[in-house]
CSV table of C-alpha atoms in Angstrom, one decimal:
chain,number,residue,atom,x,y,z
A,1,MET,CA,51.2,51.6,-57.0
A,2,SER,CA,49.5,51.5,-53.6
A,3,HIS,CA,50.8,53.8,-50.8
A,4,ASP,CA,51.0,50.8,-48.5
A,5,GLU,CA,53.4,48.6,-50.5
A,6,ARG,CA,55.8,47.1,-47.9
A,7,THR,CA,59.4,46.3,-48.5
A,8,PHE,CA,62.1,44.6,-46.4
A,9,VAL,CA,65.3,46.5,-45.5
A,10,MET,CA,68.2,45.4,-43.4
A,11,VAL,CA,71.2,47.4,-42.0
A,12,LYS,CA,73.9,44.7,-42.2
A,13,PRO,CA,76.5,44.1,-39.4
A,14,ASP,CA,79.0,46.6,-40.9
A,15,GLY,CA,76.4,49.3,-40.9
A,16,VAL,CA,75.4,48.6,-37.3
A,17,GLN,CA,79.1,48.5,-36.1
A,18,ARG,CA,79.8,51.8,-37.9
A,19,GLY,CA,76.8,53.5,-36.3
A,20,LEU,CA,74.9,54.0,-39.5
A,21,ILE,CA,71.4,52.9,-38.5
A,22,GLY,CA,70.2,56.5,-37.8
A,23,GLU,CA,71.6,57.8,-41.0
A,24,ILE,CA,69.9,55.1,-43.1
A,25,VAL,CA,66.6,55.4,-41.2
A,26,GLY,CA,66.7,59.2,-41.7
A,27,ARG,CA,67.3,58.9,-45.4
A,28,LEU,CA,64.3,56.5,-45.8
A,29,GLU,CA,62.1,58.8,-43.8
A,30,GLU,CA,63.2,61.9,-45.7
A,31,ARG,CA,62.2,60.1,-48.9
A,32,GLY,CA,58.6,59.9,-47.5
A,33,LEU,CA,58.7,56.2,-46.6
A,34,LYS,CA,57.0,55.1,-43.4
A,35,LEU,CA,58.5,52.6,-40.9
A,36,ALA,CA,56.1,49.7,-40.2
A,37,GLY,CA,58.4,47.5,-38.1
A,38,ALA,CA,61.9,47.2,-36.8
A,39,LYS,CA,63.9,44.6,-35.0
A,40,PHE,CA,67.5,44.8,-33.7
A,41,MET,CA,68.6,41.2,-33.8
A,42,GLN,CA,71.3,38.7,-34.2
A,43,ILE,CA,70.9,36.4,-37.3
A,44,ASP,CA,71.7,32.7,-36.6
A,45,GLU,CA,73.0,30.4,-39.3
A,46,GLU,CA,69.6,28.8,-39.9
A,47,LEU,CA,68.0,32.1,-40.7
A,48,ALA,CA,71.0,33.2,-42.8
A,49,HIS,CA,70.6,30.0,-44.9
A,50,GLU,CA,66.9,30.6,-45.3
A,51,HIS,CA,67.4,34.3,-46.2
A,52,TYR,CA,70.2,33.8,-48.7
A,53,GLY,CA,69.3,30.3,-49.9
A,54,GLU,CA,69.2,31.4,-53.5
A,55,HIS,CA,73.0,31.9,-53.4
A,56,GLU,CA,73.7,28.5,-51.8
A,57,ASP,CA,75.6,27.2,-54.8
A,58,LYS,CA,77.7,30.3,-55.3
A,59,PRO,CA,81.3,30.5,-54.2
A,60,PHE,CA,80.6,33.5,-51.9
A,61,PHE,CA,77.8,31.8,-50.0
A,62,ASP,CA,79.9,30.7,-46.9
A,63,GLY,CA,81.5,34.1,-46.6
A,64,LEU,CA,78.1,35.8,-46.8
A,65,VAL,CA,76.6,33.6,-44.1
A,66,GLU,CA,79.7,34.2,-41.9
A,67,PHE,CA,79.4,37.9,-42.4
A,68,ILE,CA,75.6,38.3,-41.8
A,69,THR,CA,75.9,36.2,-38.6
A,70,SER,CA,79.0,38.1,-37.4
A,71,GLY,CA,77.1,40.8,-35.5
A,72,PRO,CA,73.7,42.3,-35.0
A,73,VAL,CA,71.5,43.7,-37.8
A,74,MET,CA,68.6,46.1,-37.9
A,75,ALA,CA,65.7,44.4,-39.8
A,76,MET,CA,63.0,46.8,-40.9
A,77,VAL,CA,59.8,46.9,-42.9
A,78,TRP,CA,59.1,50.2,-44.8
A,79,GLU,CA,55.9,51.3,-46.5
A,80,GLY,CA,55.3,53.8,-49.3
A,81,ALA,CA,54.3,54.3,-52.9
A,82,ASP,CA,56.5,51.9,-55.0
A,83,ALA,CA,58.6,51.4,-51.8
A,84,THR,CA,60.7,48.5,-53.1
A,85,ARG,CA,61.8,50.4,-56.2
A,86,GLN,CA,62.4,53.6,-54.2
A,87,VAL,CA,64.6,51.7,-51.7
A,88,ARG,CA,66.6,50.0,-54.4
A,89,GLN,CA,67.3,53.3,-56.1
A,90,MET,CA,68.3,54.8,-52.8
A,91,MET,CA,70.6,51.9,-52.0
A,92,GLY,CA,72.6,52.1,-55.2
A,93,THR,CA,74.4,49.2,-56.9
A,94,THR,CA,75.7,46.3,-54.9
A,95,ASP,CA,79.3,47.3,-55.3
A,96,PRO,CA,79.9,50.6,-53.4
A,97,ALA,CA,82.8,51.4,-55.7
A,98,GLU,CA,80.3,51.6,-58.6
A,99,ALA,CA,77.4,53.1,-56.7
A,100,GLN,CA,76.4,56.7,-57.5
A,101,PRO,CA,77.2,59.4,-55.0
A,102,GLY,CA,74.0,60.3,-53.1
A,103,THR,CA,73.0,56.6,-52.8
A,104,ILE,CA,73.4,54.8,-49.4
A,105,ARG,CA,76.1,52.5,-50.8
A,106,GLY,CA,77.7,55.3,-52.8
A,107,ASP,CA,78.1,57.5,-49.7
A,108,LEU,CA,78.4,54.9,-46.9
A,109,GLY,CA,79.5,51.6,-48.4
A,110,LEU,CA,83.2,50.7,-48.3
A,111,ASP,CA,83.4,47.2,-49.8
A,112,LEU,CA,81.5,44.8,-52.0
A,113,GLY,CA,81.2,42.2,-49.3
A,114,GLN,CA,80.3,44.7,-46.6
A,115,ASN,CA,78.0,47.1,-48.3
A,116,VAL,CA,76.0,48.3,-45.3
A,117,ILE,CA,72.4,47.6,-46.5
A,118,HIS,CA,70.1,44.9,-47.9
A,119,GLY,CA,66.8,45.5,-49.6
A,120,SER,CA,64.2,43.3,-51.2
A,121,ASP,CA,64.6,42.7,-54.9
A,122,HIS,CA,62.1,44.7,-56.9
A,123,GLU,CA,62.4,42.3,-59.9
A,124,ASP,CA,61.3,39.4,-57.8
A,125,PRO,CA,57.6,39.9,-57.0
A,126,GLY,CA,57.6,37.4,-54.1
A,127,ALA,CA,60.8,38.7,-52.4
A,128,ASN,CA,59.2,41.3,-50.2
A,129,GLU,CA,56.6,39.0,-48.8
A,130,ARG,CA,59.1,36.1,-48.4
A,131,GLU,CA,61.6,38.3,-46.5
A,132,ILE,CA,59.1,40.1,-44.4
A,133,ASP,CA,57.5,36.8,-43.3
A,134,LEU,CA,61.0,35.4,-42.6
A,135,PHE,CA,61.9,38.2,-40.2
A,136,PHE,CA,58.5,39.4,-38.8
A,137,ASP,CA,55.2,38.1,-37.5
A,138,GLU,CA,52.3,40.1,-38.8
A,139,GLU,CA,51.5,41.4,-35.3
A,140,GLU,CA,55.0,42.9,-35.1
A,141,LEU,CA,54.1,45.3,-38.0
A,142,VAL,CA,52.2,48.5,-37.2
A,143,ASP,CA,49.6,49.9,-39.6
A,144,TRP,CA,49.5,53.7,-38.9
A,145,GLU,CA,49.0,56.9,-40.8
A,146,LYS,CA,51.7,59.6,-40.9
A,147,SER,CA,50.2,63.0,-40.2
A,148,ASP,CA,52.3,64.5,-43.1
A,149,ALA,CA,50.9,62.0,-45.8
A,150,GLU,CA,48.9,64.8,-47.5
A,151,TRP,CA,52.2,66.7,-48.0
A,152,VAL,CA,54.1,63.6,-49.3
A,153,TYR,CA,51.6,61.9,-51.7
A,154,GLU,CA,49.5,63.8,-54.2
A,155,ASP,CA,46.4,61.7,-53.7
A,156,ALA,CA,46.6,61.0,-50.0
């Protein structure tokens, strides 16, 4: 997998309100991932419907939209080798009660509905691009080289 695979990550309103942005960013950086873009923003209903449209027919959809629009989020794009899979592993399962200790949700999540973080689905090949395009314009993403890349990746 290319070192420059991009993946979308969002600290949800509960994570922002609890002051967890720095903790989450730190964990992703410690893993060797590289931040390519970040935006502290308020999601409106239209964007929430676009982002979570696949769940529109599910009973939890209205609550999901209400929650994600209830406060600011930190939308981010991260890069790295197999970045989407890495982030999904670091996040842990959707339900924090079932997430392994050491994962973001296992350590920081408190509730199924308010589980601190969203990341692109690694099983949906178009999810990354779709979510990144929904939240970021290409010129908002920075292509840069970390000076420690040779210490993080074997073939850097």
